[in-house]
mmCIF file of C-alpha atoms in Angstrom:
data_model
loop_
_atom_site.group_PDB
_atom_site.id
_atom_site.type_symbol
_atom_site.label_atom_id
_atom_site.label_comp_id
_atom_site.label_asym_id
_atom_site.label_seq_id
_atom_site.Cartn_x
_atom_site.Cartn_y
_atom_site.Cartn_z
ATOM 1 C CA UNK A 1 73.889 71.402 112.559
ATOM 2 C CA UNK A 2 77.350 72.612 113.435
ATOM 3 C CA UNK A 3 77.453 76.416 113.720
ATOM 4 C CA UNK A 4 80.424 76.427 111.348
ATOM 5 C CA UNK A 5 78.343 74.678 108.691
ATOM 6 C CA UNK A 6 75.849 77.525 108.773
ATOM 7 C CA UNK A 7 78.451 79.970 107.506
ATOM 8 C CA UNK A 8 78.415 80.404 103.735
ATOM 9 C CA UNK A 9 82.081 80.040 102.900
ATOM 10 C CA UNK A 10 83.037 81.354 99.475
ATOM 11 C CA UNK A 11 84.544 79.107 96.827
ATOM 12 C CA UNK A 12 87.936 79.518 98.449
ATOM 13 C CA UNK A 13 86.450 78.530 101.799
ATOM 14 C CA UNK A 14 86.671 82.056 103.220
ATOM 15 C CA UNK A 15 84.469 84.810 104.622
ATOM 16 C CA UNK A 16 85.372 88.448 105.276
ATOM 17 C CA UNK A 17 85.666 89.309 108.981
ATOM 18 C CA UNK A 18 85.356 92.894 110.178
ATOM 19 C CA UNK A 19 87.072 93.805 113.455
ATOM 20 C CA UNK A 20 85.344 96.605 115.344
ATOM 21 C CA UNK A 21 86.816 98.023 118.542
ATOM 22 C CA UNK A 22 84.421 97.397 121.414
ATOM 23 C CA UNK A 23 85.116 100.608 123.308
ATOM 24 C CA UNK A 24 85.356 103.183 120.520
ATOM 25 C CA UNK A 25 83.191 101.530 117.888
ATOM 26 C CA UNK A 26 85.974 102.157 115.372
ATOM 27 C CA UNK A 27 86.250 99.756 112.468
ATOM 28 C CA UNK A 28 89.846 98.598 112.782
ATOM 29 C CA UNK A 29 90.327 96.278 109.833
ATOM 30 C CA UNK A 30 88.890 93.630 107.585
ATOM 31 C CA UNK A 31 90.644 90.327 107.061
ATOM 32 C CA UNK A 32 89.575 86.831 106.061
ATOM 33 C CA UNK A 33 88.704 83.674 107.920
ATOM 34 C CA UNK A 34 88.444 80.072 106.910
ATOM 35 C CA UNK A 35 86.670 77.450 108.967
ATOM 36 C CA UNK A 36 89.696 76.732 111.168
ATOM 37 C CA UNK A 37 90.302 80.429 111.795
ATOM 38 C CA UNK A 38 86.742 81.008 112.970
ATOM 39 C CA UNK A 39 86.742 77.858 115.097
ATOM 40 C CA UNK A 40 90.009 78.847 116.762
ATOM 41 C CA UNK A 41 88.841 82.418 117.285
ATOM 42 C CA UNK A 42 85.789 81.165 119.163
ATOM 43 C CA UNK A 43 87.800 78.664 121.157
ATOM 44 C CA UNK A 44 90.749 80.889 122.078
ATOM 45 C CA UNK A 45 88.877 84.139 122.581
ATOM 46 C CA UNK A 46 91.543 85.850 120.493
ATOM 47 C CA UNK A 47 91.238 86.542 116.798
ATOM 48 C CA UNK A 48 92.765 84.160 114.268
ATOM 49 C CA UNK A 49 92.524 85.096 110.587
ATOM 50 C CA UNK A 50 93.481 83.316 107.401
ATOM 51 C CA UNK A 51 96.287 85.092 105.631
ATOM 52 C CA UNK A 52 95.575 84.992 101.914
ATOM 53 C CA UNK A 53 99.065 86.236 101.030
ATOM 54 C CA UNK A 54 100.820 83.658 103.181
ATOM 55 C CA UNK A 55 98.151 80.958 102.800
ATOM 56 C CA UNK A 56 98.215 80.022 106.445
ATOM 57 C CA UNK A 57 96.440 80.711 109.726
ATOM 58 C CA UNK A 58 97.453 84.034 111.181
ATOM 59 C CA UNK A 59 97.028 84.606 114.878
ATOM 60 C CA UNK A 60 96.568 88.374 114.890
ATOM 61 C CA UNK A 61 99.464 89.810 116.882
ATOM 62 C CA UNK A 62 101.669 86.716 116.593
ATOM 63 C CA UNK A 63 104.534 88.921 115.384
ATOM 64 C CA UNK A 64 103.542 92.375 116.575
ATOM 65 C CA UNK A 65 102.101 91.422 119.946
ATOM 66 C CA UNK A 66 99.000 93.394 118.935
ATOM 67 C CA UNK A 67 96.427 90.691 119.568
ATOM 68 C CA UNK A 68 92.679 91.120 119.453
ATOM 69 C CA UNK A 69 90.589 89.875 122.355
ATOM 70 C CA UNK A 70 87.125 88.776 121.235
ATOM 71 C CA UNK A 71 83.975 90.045 122.946
ATOM 72 C CA UNK A 72 81.384 89.046 120.378
ATOM 73 C CA UNK A 73 81.219 87.150 117.128
ATOM 74 C CA UNK A 74 78.349 88.055 114.855
ATOM 75 C CA UNK A 75 77.136 86.798 111.509
ATOM 76 C CA UNK A 76 75.146 88.757 108.956
ATOM 77 C CA UNK A 77 71.773 88.065 107.359
ATOM 78 C CA UNK A 78 73.311 86.211 104.421
ATOM 79 C CA UNK A 79 75.602 84.147 106.663
ATOM 80 C CA UNK A 80 78.597 85.252 104.640
ATOM 81 C CA UNK A 81 80.165 88.092 106.660
ATOM 82 C CA UNK A 82 81.500 87.980 110.231
ATOM 83 C CA UNK A 83 81.655 90.969 112.567
ATOM 84 C CA UNK A 84 83.996 90.755 115.560
ATOM 85 C CA UNK A 85 83.737 93.056 118.565
ATOM 86 C CA UNK A 86 87.262 93.173 119.929
ATOM 87 C CA UNK A 87 89.625 94.836 122.305
ATOM 88 C CA UNK A 88 92.824 95.669 120.465
ATOM 89 C CA UNK A 89 95.689 94.710 122.771
ATOM 90 C CA UNK A 90 99.395 95.547 122.737
ATOM 91 C CA UNK A 91 99.531 99.298 123.132
ATOM 92 C CA UNK A 92 100.442 100.934 126.424
ATOM 93 C CA UNK A 93 97.423 101.562 128.707
ATOM 94 C CA UNK A 94 95.605 104.811 128.003
ATOM 95 C CA UNK A 95 97.062 105.156 124.515
ATOM 96 C CA UNK A 96 95.175 104.752 121.260
ATOM 97 C CA UNK A 97 95.341 101.134 120.147
ATOM 98 C CA UNK A 98 97.222 100.016 117.039
ATOM 99 C CA UNK A 99 95.616 97.476 114.723
ATOM 100 C CA UNK A 100 97.273 98.314 111.387
ATOM 101 C CA UNK A 101 100.646 96.959 110.282
ATOM 102 C CA UNK A 102 101.547 100.515 109.241
ATOM 103 C CA UNK A 103 101.556 101.484 112.934
ATOM 104 C CA UNK A 104 98.240 103.297 112.723
ATOM 105 C CA UNK A 105 95.157 102.853 114.882
ATOM 106 C CA UNK A 106 93.082 101.363 112.089
ATOM 107 C CA UNK A 107 93.635 100.258 108.517
ATOM 108 C CA UNK A 108 91.181 102.777 107.012
ATOM 109 C CA UNK A 109 93.494 105.784 107.067
ATOM 110 C CA UNK A 110 92.982 106.844 103.459
ATOM 111 C CA UNK A 111 90.056 109.180 102.885
ATOM 112 C CA UNK A 112 88.616 110.164 99.530
ATOM 113 C CA UNK A 113 88.948 113.931 99.119
ATOM 114 C CA UNK A 114 88.588 115.944 95.943
ATOM 115 C CA UNK A 115 89.261 113.079 93.604
ATOM 116 C CA UNK A 116 92.140 111.446 95.472
ATOM 117 C CA UNK A 117 92.944 109.226 98.440
ATOM 118 C CA UNK A 118 94.579 111.213 101.253
ATOM 119 C CA UNK A 119 96.293 109.725 104.285
ATOM 120 C CA UNK A 120 94.489 111.369 107.178
ATOM 121 C CA UNK A 121 95.534 109.365 110.249
ATOM 122 C CA UNK A 122 98.884 109.519 112.047
ATOM 123 C CA UNK A 123 101.407 106.729 112.392
ATOM 124 C CA UNK A 124 101.425 106.047 116.143
ATOM 125 C CA UNK A 125 104.445 103.777 116.151
ATOM 126 C CA UNK A 126 107.188 103.052 113.629
ATOM 127 C CA UNK A 127 106.415 99.667 112.051
ATOM 128 C CA UNK A 128 110.140 98.922 112.298
ATOM 129 C CA UNK A 129 109.770 99.028 116.076
ATOM 130 C CA UNK A 130 106.666 96.822 115.984
ATOM 131 C CA UNK A 131 108.021 94.038 113.746
ATOM 132 C CA UNK A 132 111.478 93.311 115.094
ATOM 133 C CA UNK B 1 96.637 108.198 88.395
ATOM 134 C CA UNK B 2 92.897 107.883 88.658
ATOM 135 C CA UNK B 3 91.798 107.240 92.257
ATOM 136 C CA UNK B 4 89.734 104.308 91.017
ATOM 137 C CA UNK B 5 92.880 102.704 89.576
ATOM 138 C CA UNK B 6 94.478 102.714 93.008
ATOM 139 C CA UNK B 7 91.845 100.323 94.343
ATOM 140 C CA UNK B 8 92.902 96.685 94.166
ATOM 141 C CA UNK B 9 89.846 95.096 92.609
ATOM 142 C CA UNK B 10 89.654 91.340 93.017
ATOM 143 C CA UNK B 11 89.576 88.986 90.040
ATOM 144 C CA UNK B 12 85.865 89.615 89.686
ATOM 145 C CA UNK B 13 86.484 93.351 89.721
ATOM 146 C CA UNK B 14 85.014 93.831 93.203
ATOM 147 C CA UNK B 15 85.973 95.041 96.669
ATOM 148 C CA UNK B 16 84.067 94.598 99.935
ATOM 149 C CA UNK B 17 82.506 97.816 101.235
ATOM 150 C CA UNK B 18 81.567 98.192 104.895
ATOM 151 C CA UNK B 19 78.795 100.661 105.752
ATOM 152 C CA UNK B 20 79.173 102.209 109.204
ATOM 153 C CA UNK B 21 76.516 104.528 110.610
ATOM 154 C CA UNK B 22 78.036 107.964 111.171
ATOM 155 C CA UNK B 23 76.067 108.829 114.288
ATOM 156 C CA UNK B 24 76.039 105.557 116.211
ATOM 157 C CA UNK B 25 79.225 103.977 114.893
ATOM 158 C CA UNK B 26 77.244 100.795 114.253
ATOM 159 C CA UNK B 27 78.418 98.549 111.447
ATOM 160 C CA UNK B 28 75.278 98.245 109.361
ATOM 161 C CA UNK B 29 76.259 95.885 106.560
ATOM 162 C CA UNK B 30 78.892 94.727 104.139
ATOM 163 C CA UNK B 31 78.213 94.587 100.440
ATOM 164 C CA UNK B 32 80.347 94.700 97.302
ATOM 165 C CA UNK B 33 81.359 97.396 94.867
ATOM 166 C CA UNK B 34 82.767 97.334 91.396
ATOM 167 C CA UNK B 35 84.421 100.313 89.760
ATOM 168 C CA UNK B 36 81.151 101.814 88.544
ATOM 169 C CA UNK B 37 79.524 101.404 91.952
ATOM 170 C CA UNK B 38 82.325 103.237 93.733
ATOM 171 C CA UNK B 39 82.452 105.967 91.092
ATOM 172 C CA UNK B 40 78.697 106.530 91.305
ATOM 173 C CA UNK B 41 78.775 106.462 95.108
ATOM 174 C CA UNK B 42 81.341 109.265 95.135
ATOM 175 C CA UNK B 43 79.498 111.256 92.478
ATOM 176 C CA UNK B 44 75.969 110.874 93.846
ATOM 177 C CA UNK B 45 76.762 111.042 97.543
ATOM 178 C CA UNK B 46 74.506 108.044 98.030
ATOM 179 C CA UNK B 47 75.707 104.486 98.199
ATOM 180 C CA UNK B 48 75.621 102.280 95.115
ATOM 181 C CA UNK B 49 76.693 98.655 95.487
ATOM 182 C CA UNK B 50 77.179 95.832 93.023
ATOM 183 C CA UNK B 51 74.681 93.069 93.599
ATOM 184 C CA UNK B 52 76.473 89.766 93.118
ATOM 185 C CA UNK B 53 73.214 87.805 93.138
ATOM 186 C CA UNK B 54 71.562 90.008 90.515
ATOM 187 C CA UNK B 55 74.784 90.928 88.707
ATOM 188 C CA UNK B 56 73.889 94.568 88.367
ATOM 189 C CA UNK B 57 74.389 97.922 90.058
ATOM 190 C CA UNK B 58 72.215 98.285 93.128
ATOM 191 C CA UNK B 59 71.377 101.746 94.368
ATOM 192 C CA UNK B 60 70.890 100.971 98.061
ATOM 193 C CA UNK B 61 67.282 101.815 98.873
ATOM 194 C CA UNK B 62 66.083 101.733 95.259
ATOM 195 C CA UNK B 63 63.260 99.391 96.289
ATOM 196 C CA UNK B 64 62.996 99.937 100.042
ATOM 197 C CA UNK B 65 63.577 103.692 100.084
ATOM 198 C CA UNK B 66 66.257 103.039 102.708
ATOM 199 C CA UNK B 67 69.088 104.877 101.016
ATOM 200 C CA UNK B 68 72.500 105.576 102.515
ATOM 201 C CA UNK B 69 73.865 109.105 102.402
ATOM 202 C CA UNK B 70 77.658 109.139 102.219
ATOM 203 C CA UNK B 71 79.775 111.203 104.600
ATOM 204 C CA UNK B 72 83.161 109.653 104.039
ATOM 205 C CA UNK B 73 84.737 107.064 101.796
ATOM 206 C CA UNK B 74 87.834 105.404 103.138
ATOM 207 C CA UNK B 75 90.258 102.828 101.784
ATOM 208 C CA UNK B 76 92.374 100.445 103.819
ATOM 209 C CA UNK B 77 96.133 99.913 103.914
ATOM 210 C CA UNK B 78 96.026 97.209 101.237
ATOM 211 C CA UNK B 79 93.731 99.252 98.994
ATOM 212 C CA UNK B 80 91.289 96.365 98.813
ATOM 213 C CA UNK B 81 88.556 97.238 101.344
ATOM 214 C CA UNK B 82 86.291 100.304 101.401
ATOM 215 C CA UNK B 83 84.751 101.784 104.550
ATOM 216 C CA UNK B 84 81.756 104.080 104.117
ATOM 217 C CA UNK B 85 80.558 106.440 106.831
ATOM 218 C CA UNK B 86 76.867 106.846 106.118
ATOM 219 C CA UNK B 87 73.572 108.132 107.350
ATOM 220 C CA UNK B 88 70.969 105.439 106.920
ATOM 221 C CA UNK B 89 67.861 107.131 105.513
ATOM 222 C CA UNK B 90 64.247 106.023 105.202
ATOM 223 C CA UNK B 91 63.101 105.496 108.769
ATOM 224 C CA UNK B 92 60.885 108.011 110.547
ATOM 225 C CA UNK B 93 62.853 110.748 112.401
ATOM 226 C CA UNK B 94 63.980 109.754 115.890
ATOM 227 C CA UNK B 95 63.567 106.034 115.231
ATOM 228 C CA UNK B 96 66.366 103.522 114.910
ATOM 229 C CA UNK B 97 67.415 103.259 111.270
ATOM 230 C CA UNK B 98 66.863 100.152 109.180
ATOM 231 C CA UNK B 99 69.638 98.931 106.904
ATOM 232 C CA UNK B 100 68.890 95.208 106.674
ATOM 233 C CA UNK B 101 66.418 93.670 104.232
ATOM 234 C CA UNK B 102 65.045 91.645 107.160
ATOM 235 C CA UNK B 103 63.707 94.884 108.659
ATOM 236 C CA UNK B 104 66.405 95.076 111.305
ATOM 237 C CA UNK B 105 68.724 97.951 112.138
ATOM 238 C CA UNK B 106 71.824 96.165 110.889
ATOM 239 C CA UNK B 107 72.641 92.912 109.132
ATOM 240 C CA UNK B 108 74.746 91.501 111.990
ATOM 241 C CA UNK B 109 71.869 90.310 114.163
ATOM 242 C CA UNK B 110 73.144 86.783 114.745
ATOM 243 C CA UNK B 111 75.452 86.407 117.723
ATOM 244 C CA UNK B 112 77.543 83.367 118.554
ATOM 245 C CA UNK B 113 76.453 82.013 121.946
ATOM 246 C CA UNK B 114 77.252 78.641 123.451
ATOM 247 C CA UNK B 115 78.001 76.942 120.186
ATOM 248 C CA UNK B 116 75.190 78.384 118.089
ATOM 249 C CA UNK B 117 74.092 81.513 116.221
ATOM 250 C CA UNK B 118 71.276 83.311 118.039
ATOM 251 C CA UNK B 119 69.140 86.099 116.611
ATOM 252 C CA UNK B 120 69.566 88.885 119.151
ATOM 253 C CA UNK B 121 68.168 91.989 117.434
ATOM 254 C CA UNK B 122 64.514 92.838 116.871
ATOM 255 C CA UNK B 123 62.741 93.211 113.551
ATOM 256 C CA UNK B 124 61.792 96.893 113.493
ATOM 257 C CA UNK B 125 59.544 96.700 110.460
ATOM 258 C CA UNK B 126 57.924 93.842 108.597
ATOM 259 C CA UNK B 127 59.903 93.313 105.360
ATOM 260 C CA UNK B 128 56.569 92.812 103.612
ATOM 261 C CA UNK B 129 55.792 96.439 104.405
ATOM 262 C CA UNK B 130 59.203 97.599 103.217
ATOM 263 C CA UNK B 131 59.269 95.805 99.851
ATOM 264 C CA UNK B 132 55.869 96.394 98.361
#
């Protein structure tokens, strides 16, 4: 059986894909993949998601230059969640990587504190300078 | 505005929630939360998911004893994914924790290798001994 057939795609043909930074272990983001996105990710060695808002394949970094190099692709016990071990490219060497379109390291920059969501991570680069 | 109203629940009233082990940084699992699950998780300090298969609230560990203590609750840039920093409870002190119902440390034990999914993580405890 084709490895792509073993994935339990949801009724929209998607699965959630978590990107975890290989070096730091940080969870960078979660986006979605359809069959083509996962196939291309495996083939290219760089992450391709399915953009639900734009309804098209989205090569991560195609606009920002912040691509994700794939080290491992994993599947969970229910075959319906993908975990990617990646190197987040695009930032200058030695600097904290940027995965989030807000110019932050990771997308999970809001922390629940005393009944509210607080932004607790810095913007490393102005998004206006990332998306020209 | 209520912090729970800021979450963008999908059309089924759910968001994906990633559980990451606080000490190791390992991504343990992804499950789903509805409004009640997230509210109870914040209030109890232990993770409560929404079981899509059973269509009811699922206090993680309610059967296995393998509960998840919450350290942080984070929300992503689109307000539609939750990241939980947790301590995975239930295993004997000093031993690798068990989050997966298969008796493994984490749910992501299948790795893509040469065109196929391979099980690459050991079963730490017989599931038959976990779910009595």
